[in-house]
Amino acid sequence: MSERITRAQIPMEEMGITPGSACQGCGAALAARLAFKALGPNVIRHGVPCCPDTVTKTPQIGTVFEGGGALLTGTSRGLKAIGREDVLAVGFFGDGGTYDIGFQGLSAAAERNENILVITKDNEAYMNTGNQRSGATPKYATTSTNPVGPKSRGKEQPKKNIPFIFAAHYVPYVATASVAFPEDLIAKVNYAKTITGFRIIIIQSPCPVGWRFEPEKTIEIARAGVQAGIWPLFEIQNGHDFKLNYKPKELKPVTEYLKPQARFRHMTEAEIAEVQEDTTSKWQSLIQSDEMGKVLI
Ligand SMILES: Cc1ncc(C[n+]2csc(CCOP(=O)(O)OP(=O)(O)O)c2C)c(N)n1
């Protein structure tokens, strides 16, 4: 499991330079900046279509969504063949590239326990192409493909539980992280670098344009998500060992996360109560897993 670090231990050197394509307040740009700082120079970054256009000082290679898992596999095996296991094949993908369109190849790479690291910046929709719903979009969020209207309350289905889906491949390391908790995020990347096999870190990355909030509120909203238990920070090793990294005595109400985002503005009191109940019940399961130090899958 990761070891706590202080803010002073966050590396100063920037490895990721995000050019003009990032919107103001882009959570994904911050996720890239933090993750690649921690990864350092010995990385080949793999990308699939997504936003923003991330540029890193390290070599980079791109492919189609479906090819992400295969390309990472090929790079990792190639590096091994030439004796360069000091260089890590890292995928930096969106939620579309991880939860949905790229999932089959990544699931196969996870099942083969390929020696790769996947970092997912989860902005909860296909933002690059105009905020279409994805498997990562939460229930009731309005998007361009499930807009709220007389016959629609927004997305009907819950957000896919991708960390546990990858954990159910019994891979060495699965973690969630948030741009509002940079020390935790960097500690997890640091830890992921020390182990071999398939590793995935999913970073919740608020998107001011798609989630419809003022760009200066990115960190506030990400923090509220963690504090309300909507985006809990945890680690799972080998599909079994479990640790909750942020455990407030009491969760904040989900309204602190939902209300500042216009994508949830239409929600009724009853719908908010449903989200609250669901969040509290999932949180109780996570607390139990944390107390046992394991998940029962
Ligand atoms: C097979 C395939 N389907 C659809 C697209 C169109 N497309 C390009 S980027 C994108 C959205 C990507 O969303 P996500 O992975 O969540 O990243 P984000 O843009 O939100 O950062 C889509 C649907 C494509 N390039 N290939």
Short mmCIF file of C-alpha atoms and ligand atoms in Angstrom, two decimals:
data_model
loop_
_atom_site.label_atom_id
_atom_site.label_comp_id
_atom_site.label_asym_id
_atom_site.label_seq_id
_atom_site.Cartn_x
_atom_site.Cartn_y
_atom_site.Cartn_z
CA MET A 1 0.00 0.00 0.00
CA SER A 2 1.12 3.58 -0.55
CA GLU A 3 2.97 5.53 2.12
CA ARG A 4 1.83 9.00 3.06
CA ILE A 5 3.94 11.90 1.85
CA THR A 6 3.93 15.57 2.77
CA ARG A 7 3.40 18.45 0.37
CA ALA A 8 7.14 19.20 0.55
CA GLN A 9 7.82 15.75 -0.93
CA ILE A 10 5.91 16.50 -4.13
CA PRO A 11 8.55 16.69 -6.89
CA MET A 12 9.26 20.20 -8.15
CA GLU A 13 10.13 19.18 -11.70
CA GLU A 14 7.26 19.36 -14.16
CA MET A 15 7.05 16.45 -16.61
CA GLY A 16 3.73 17.31 -18.17
CA ILE A 17 3.11 20.48 -20.09
CA THR A 18 -0.50 20.94 -21.08
CA PRO A 19 -0.91 23.17 -24.10
CA GLY A 20 -3.78 25.47 -25.01
CA SER A 21 -6.35 22.76 -25.56
CA ALA A 22 -7.17 22.53 -21.84
CA CYS A 23 -10.13 24.60 -20.66
CA GLN A 24 -9.85 26.81 -17.59
CA GLY A 25 -10.07 24.75 -14.43
CA CYS A 26 -9.53 21.44 -16.28
CA GLY A 27 -9.23 18.68 -13.67
CA ALA A 28 -7.71 16.27 -16.18
CA ALA A 29 -4.83 18.68 -16.93
CA LEU A 30 -4.09 18.78 -13.21
CA ALA A 31 -4.29 14.98 -12.97
CA ALA A 32 -1.71 14.75 -15.78
CA ARG A 33 0.56 17.30 -14.17
CA LEU A 34 0.57 15.54 -10.80
CA ALA A 35 0.82 11.96 -12.09
CA PHE A 36 3.69 12.66 -14.51
CA LYS A 37 5.62 14.64 -11.88
CA ALA A 38 5.57 11.52 -9.73
CA LEU A 39 6.39 9.20 -12.65
CA GLY A 40 9.52 11.11 -13.65
CA PRO A 41 11.46 10.70 -16.91
CA ASN A 42 11.59 6.90 -17.37
CA VAL A 43 8.19 6.59 -18.97
CA ILE A 44 6.67 6.00 -22.38
CA ARG A 45 3.25 7.62 -22.29
CA HIS A 46 0.44 5.98 -24.26
CA GLY A 47 -2.62 7.96 -25.28
CA VAL A 48 -5.98 7.28 -26.89
CA PRO A 49 -8.40 9.99 -28.08
CA CYS A 50 -9.44 12.24 -25.19
CA CYS A 51 -9.05 15.75 -23.89
CA PRO A 52 -7.05 17.81 -23.09
CA ASP A 53 -4.09 17.26 -25.44
CA THR A 54 -1.49 16.25 -22.90
CA VAL A 55 2.13 16.75 -23.82
CA THR A 56 4.87 15.28 -21.67
CA LYS A 57 8.63 15.59 -21.87
CA THR A 58 8.78 11.80 -22.09
CA PRO A 59 8.27 9.84 -25.35
CA GLN A 60 4.66 9.32 -26.27
CA ILE A 61 2.67 7.13 -28.61
CA GLY A 62 -0.99 7.12 -29.54
CA THR A 63 -3.49 4.59 -30.78
CA VAL A 64 -7.21 3.96 -31.22
CA PHE A 65 -9.33 3.42 -28.10
CA GLU A 66 -9.54 -0.33 -28.58
CA GLY A 67 -5.76 -0.62 -28.99
CA GLY A 68 -4.70 0.92 -25.66
CA GLY A 69 -4.26 -2.37 -23.77
CA ALA A 70 -2.52 -4.07 -26.71
CA LEU A 71 -0.12 -1.19 -27.39
CA LEU A 72 0.85 -0.94 -23.72
CA THR A 73 1.42 -4.71 -23.73
CA GLY A 74 3.65 -4.53 -26.81
CA THR A 75 5.69 -1.65 -25.41
CA SER A 76 6.16 -3.34 -22.07
CA ARG A 77 7.22 -6.64 -23.63
CA GLY A 78 9.49 -4.84 -26.09
CA LEU A 79 11.18 -2.95 -23.28
CA LYS A 80 11.75 -6.24 -21.47
CA ALA A 81 13.23 -7.82 -24.63
CA ILE A 82 15.82 -5.04 -24.95
CA GLY A 83 16.62 -5.07 -21.23
CA ARG A 84 15.03 -1.68 -20.49
CA GLU A 85 12.75 -2.66 -17.63
CA ASP A 86 13.73 0.60 -15.96
CA VAL A 87 11.28 2.28 -18.38
CA LEU A 88 7.56 2.00 -17.64
CA ALA A 89 4.76 1.76 -20.19
CA VAL A 90 2.06 4.12 -18.90
CA GLY A 91 -1.41 4.62 -20.36
CA PHE A 92 -3.02 8.00 -19.72
CA PHE A 93 -6.63 7.48 -20.77
CA GLY A 94 -10.05 9.05 -20.19
CA ASP A 95 -13.05 7.28 -18.74
CA GLY A 96 -14.24 6.45 -22.27
CA GLY A 97 -10.87 4.83 -22.93
CA THR A 98 -11.05 2.85 -19.69
CA TYR A 99 -14.65 2.14 -18.66
CA ASP A 100 -16.14 1.65 -22.14
CA ILE A 101 -14.48 1.83 -25.56
CA GLY A 102 -11.01 0.70 -24.42
CA PHE A 103 -12.23 -1.72 -21.77
CA GLN A 104 -11.92 -5.03 -23.63
CA GLY A 105 -8.20 -4.61 -24.39
CA LEU A 106 -7.47 -3.32 -20.89
CA SER A 107 -9.39 -6.16 -19.28
CA ALA A 108 -7.38 -8.65 -21.34
CA ALA A 109 -4.10 -6.94 -20.35
CA ALA A 110 -5.22 -7.03 -16.71
CA GLU A 111 -6.11 -10.71 -16.93
CA ARG A 112 -2.65 -11.47 -18.41
CA ASN A 113 -1.15 -9.31 -15.64
CA GLU A 114 0.92 -7.29 -18.11
CA ASN A 115 3.61 -5.13 -16.58
CA ILE A 116 1.91 -1.78 -17.26
CA LEU A 117 0.45 1.21 -15.42
CA VAL A 118 -2.85 2.72 -16.47
CA ILE A 119 -3.79 6.17 -15.21
CA THR A 120 -7.39 7.10 -15.88
CA LYS A 121 -8.53 10.70 -15.68
CA ASP A 122 -12.18 10.23 -14.99
CA ASN A 123 -14.24 13.29 -15.97
CA GLU A 124 -17.41 11.20 -16.09
CA ALA A 125 -18.38 11.66 -19.77
CA TYR A 126 -16.98 11.82 -23.31
CA MET A 127 -15.92 15.44 -22.98
CA ASN A 128 -13.67 15.64 -26.05
CA THR A 129 -16.62 15.11 -28.37
CA GLY A 130 -19.21 17.19 -26.52
CA ASN A 131 -20.22 15.68 -23.17
CA GLN A 132 -21.87 12.44 -24.23
CA ARG A 133 -22.70 10.00 -21.42
CA SER A 134 -20.18 7.29 -20.57
CA GLY A 135 -20.19 4.30 -18.23
CA ALA A 136 -18.56 6.66 -15.73
CA THR A 137 -21.37 9.23 -15.78
CA PRO A 138 -23.28 9.17 -12.48
CA LYS A 139 -27.03 8.66 -12.22
CA TYR A 140 -29.13 11.81 -12.82
CA ALA A 141 -26.31 13.79 -14.49
CA THR A 142 -27.55 15.59 -17.57
CA THR A 143 -25.35 15.11 -20.67
CA SER A 144 -25.80 15.79 -24.38
CA THR A 145 -27.03 12.22 -24.98
CA ASN A 146 -29.34 12.04 -21.96
CA PRO A 147 -30.44 15.66 -21.53
CA VAL A 148 -33.01 16.44 -18.87
CA GLY A 149 -36.44 17.09 -20.35
CA PRO A 150 -40.11 16.23 -19.95
CA LYS A 151 -39.35 12.51 -20.29
CA SER A 152 -35.82 12.34 -18.90
CA ARG A 153 -34.26 12.83 -15.47
CA GLY A 154 -30.72 12.63 -16.88
CA LYS A 155 -28.69 9.44 -16.90
CA GLU A 156 -30.79 6.52 -15.72
CA GLN A 157 -28.02 4.11 -14.74
CA PRO A 158 -25.48 4.31 -11.90
CA LYS A 159 -21.78 4.95 -12.48
CA LYS A 160 -19.92 1.74 -13.34
CA ASN A 161 -17.81 0.53 -10.41
CA ILE A 162 -14.60 0.28 -12.44
CA PRO A 163 -12.08 0.04 -9.57
CA PHE A 164 -13.79 -3.09 -8.27
CA ILE A 165 -14.16 -4.46 -11.80
CA PHE A 166 -10.38 -4.24 -12.25
CA ALA A 167 -9.86 -5.57 -8.71
CA ALA A 168 -11.91 -8.60 -9.74
CA HIS A 169 -9.12 -9.38 -12.25
CA TYR A 170 -6.94 -10.00 -9.14
CA VAL A 171 -4.30 -7.56 -10.39
CA PRO A 172 -1.50 -6.33 -8.11
CA TYR A 173 -2.76 -2.78 -7.63
CA VAL A 174 -5.95 -0.75 -8.08
CA ALA A 175 -6.35 2.71 -6.55
CA THR A 176 -8.64 5.71 -6.74
CA ALA A 177 -7.31 9.25 -6.38
CA SER A 178 -8.53 12.84 -6.61
CA VAL A 179 -6.99 16.06 -7.90
CA ALA A 180 -8.01 17.65 -4.58
CA PHE A 181 -5.71 15.28 -2.63
CA PRO A 182 -2.34 15.69 -4.40
CA GLU A 183 -0.23 14.06 -1.67
CA ASP A 184 -2.41 10.94 -1.74
CA LEU A 185 -2.36 10.88 -5.56
CA ILE A 186 1.42 11.17 -5.75
CA ALA A 187 1.94 8.60 -2.97
CA LYS A 188 -0.13 6.14 -5.02
CA VAL A 189 1.84 6.78 -8.21
CA ASN A 190 5.08 6.42 -6.22
CA TYR A 191 3.88 3.10 -4.86
CA ALA A 192 2.66 1.86 -8.25
CA LYS A 193 6.17 2.48 -9.62
CA THR A 194 7.69 0.08 -7.07
CA ILE A 195 5.66 -2.99 -8.05
CA THR A 196 5.38 -5.02 -11.25
CA GLY A 197 2.35 -6.31 -13.10
CA PHE A 198 -0.90 -4.60 -13.97
CA ARG A 199 -1.61 -1.43 -12.02
CA ILE A 200 -4.40 1.10 -12.45
CA ILE A 201 -5.05 4.44 -10.72
CA ILE A 202 -8.36 6.15 -11.45
CA ILE A 203 -8.29 9.89 -10.77
CA GLN A 204 -11.55 11.78 -10.49
CA SER A 205 -11.00 14.91 -12.61
CA PRO A 206 -13.84 17.46 -12.56
CA CYS A 207 -14.68 19.13 -15.87
CA PRO A 208 -16.10 22.69 -15.48
CA VAL A 209 -17.60 22.68 -18.99
CA GLY A 210 -19.33 19.30 -18.84
CA TRP A 211 -20.28 19.37 -15.15
CA ARG A 212 -21.25 23.01 -15.48
CA PHE A 213 -19.55 24.89 -12.66
CA GLU A 214 -17.26 27.91 -12.45
CA PRO A 215 -13.65 26.93 -13.34
CA GLU A 216 -12.21 28.18 -10.05
CA LYS A 217 -14.29 25.57 -8.19
CA THR A 218 -12.53 22.46 -9.58
CA ILE A 219 -10.66 21.62 -6.39
CA GLU A 220 -13.60 22.51 -4.12
CA ILE A 221 -15.86 20.15 -6.03
CA ALA A 222 -13.31 17.34 -6.17
CA ARG A 223 -12.75 17.72 -2.42
CA ALA A 224 -16.49 17.73 -1.69
CA GLY A 225 -16.84 14.50 -3.70
CA VAL A 226 -14.30 12.74 -1.51
CA GLN A 227 -15.62 14.26 1.73
CA ALA A 228 -19.19 13.24 0.88
CA GLY A 229 -18.13 9.65 0.11
CA ILE A 230 -19.18 9.94 -3.53
CA TRP A 231 -15.57 9.42 -4.70
CA PRO A 232 -13.86 7.49 -1.90
CA LEU A 233 -10.06 7.18 -1.92
CA PHE A 234 -8.91 3.57 -1.55
CA GLU A 235 -6.41 0.93 -2.65
CA ILE A 236 -6.95 -2.76 -3.46
CA GLN A 237 -4.06 -5.18 -3.82
CA ASN A 238 -4.34 -8.57 -5.54
CA GLY A 239 -8.13 -8.18 -5.62
CA HIS A 240 -8.13 -8.72 -1.87
CA ASP A 241 -6.22 -6.41 0.47
CA PHE A 242 -8.12 -3.18 1.03
CA LYS A 243 -7.32 0.21 2.52
CA LEU A 244 -9.46 3.32 2.73
CA ASN A 245 -7.12 6.32 2.59
CA TYR A 246 -9.46 9.11 3.69
CA LYS A 247 -11.80 8.36 6.58
CA PRO A 248 -13.62 11.38 8.00
CA LYS A 249 -15.48 10.83 11.29
CA GLU A 250 -18.59 11.89 9.46
CA LEU A 251 -19.32 12.24 5.77
CA LYS A 252 -20.46 15.60 4.44
CA PRO A 253 -23.93 15.62 2.88
CA VAL A 254 -23.98 14.78 -0.84
CA THR A 255 -25.68 18.13 -1.48
CA GLU A 256 -22.29 19.84 -0.93
CA TYR A 257 -21.06 17.98 -4.00
CA LEU A 258 -24.24 17.99 -6.10
CA LYS A 259 -25.50 21.55 -5.61
CA PRO A 260 -22.59 23.52 -7.14
CA GLN A 261 -22.84 21.49 -10.37
CA ALA A 262 -25.52 22.50 -12.85
CA ARG A 263 -25.52 18.97 -14.34
CA PHE A 264 -27.47 17.96 -11.18
CA ARG A 265 -29.53 21.16 -10.86
CA HIS A 266 -32.82 19.50 -11.84
CA MET A 267 -32.66 16.89 -9.08
CA THR A 268 -35.65 16.70 -6.73
CA GLU A 269 -35.38 16.28 -2.95
CA ALA A 270 -36.36 12.61 -3.35
CA GLU A 271 -33.65 12.02 -5.98
CA ILE A 272 -31.05 13.68 -3.76
CA ALA A 273 -32.21 11.52 -0.83
CA GLU A 274 -31.79 8.43 -3.03
CA VAL A 275 -28.19 9.42 -3.88
CA GLN A 276 -27.54 10.12 -0.18
CA GLU A 277 -28.86 6.72 0.86
CA ASP A 278 -26.88 4.91 -1.83
CA THR A 279 -23.68 6.77 -0.94
CA THR A 280 -24.07 6.10 2.80
CA SER A 281 -24.72 2.41 2.25
CA LYS A 282 -21.70 1.99 -0.06
CA TRP A 283 -19.58 3.93 2.44
CA GLN A 284 -20.57 1.52 5.22
CA SER A 285 -19.38 -1.42 3.10
CA LEU A 286 -16.07 0.35 2.45
CA ILE A 287 -15.60 1.04 6.17
CA GLN A 288 -16.24 -2.65 6.90
CA SER A 289 -13.73 -3.69 4.23
CA ASP A 290 -11.21 -1.24 5.68
CA GLU A 291 -11.69 -2.65 9.18
CA MET A 292 -11.13 -6.19 7.88
CA GLY A 293 -8.33 -5.03 5.58
CA LYS A 294 -9.89 -7.00 2.75
CA VAL A 295 -12.67 -7.07 0.20
CA LEU A 296 -14.82 -10.13 -0.12
CA ILE A 297 -14.45 -10.87 -3.83
C1 LIG B 1 -14.09 3.74 -31.58
C2 LIG B 1 -14.28 5.20 -31.43
N1 LIG B 1 -15.48 5.66 -31.02
C3 LIG B 1 -15.66 6.98 -30.86
C4 LIG B 1 -14.64 7.86 -31.13
C5 LIG B 1 -14.89 9.36 -30.99
N2 LIG B 1 -14.28 9.91 -29.81
C6 LIG B 1 -13.10 10.57 -29.83
S1 LIG B 1 -12.67 11.19 -28.34
C7 LIG B 1 -14.09 10.60 -27.64
C8 LIG B 1 -14.43 10.87 -26.21
C9 LIG B 1 -13.39 10.41 -25.24
O1 LIG B 1 -13.92 10.47 -23.96
P1 LIG B 1 -13.07 10.08 -22.71
O2 LIG B 1 -12.27 8.83 -22.98
O3 LIG B 1 -13.96 10.02 -21.53
O4 LIG B 1 -12.03 11.26 -22.59
P2 LIG B 1 -12.33 12.82 -22.38
O5 LIG B 1 -12.46 13.43 -23.74
O6 LIG B 1 -13.57 12.96 -21.58
O7 LIG B 1 -11.12 13.32 -21.66
C10 LIG B 1 -14.87 9.91 -28.56
C11 LIG B 1 -16.17 9.27 -28.27
C12 LIG B 1 -13.41 7.36 -31.56
N3 LIG B 1 -12.37 8.17 -31.79
N4 LIG B 1 -13.24 6.02 -31.70
#
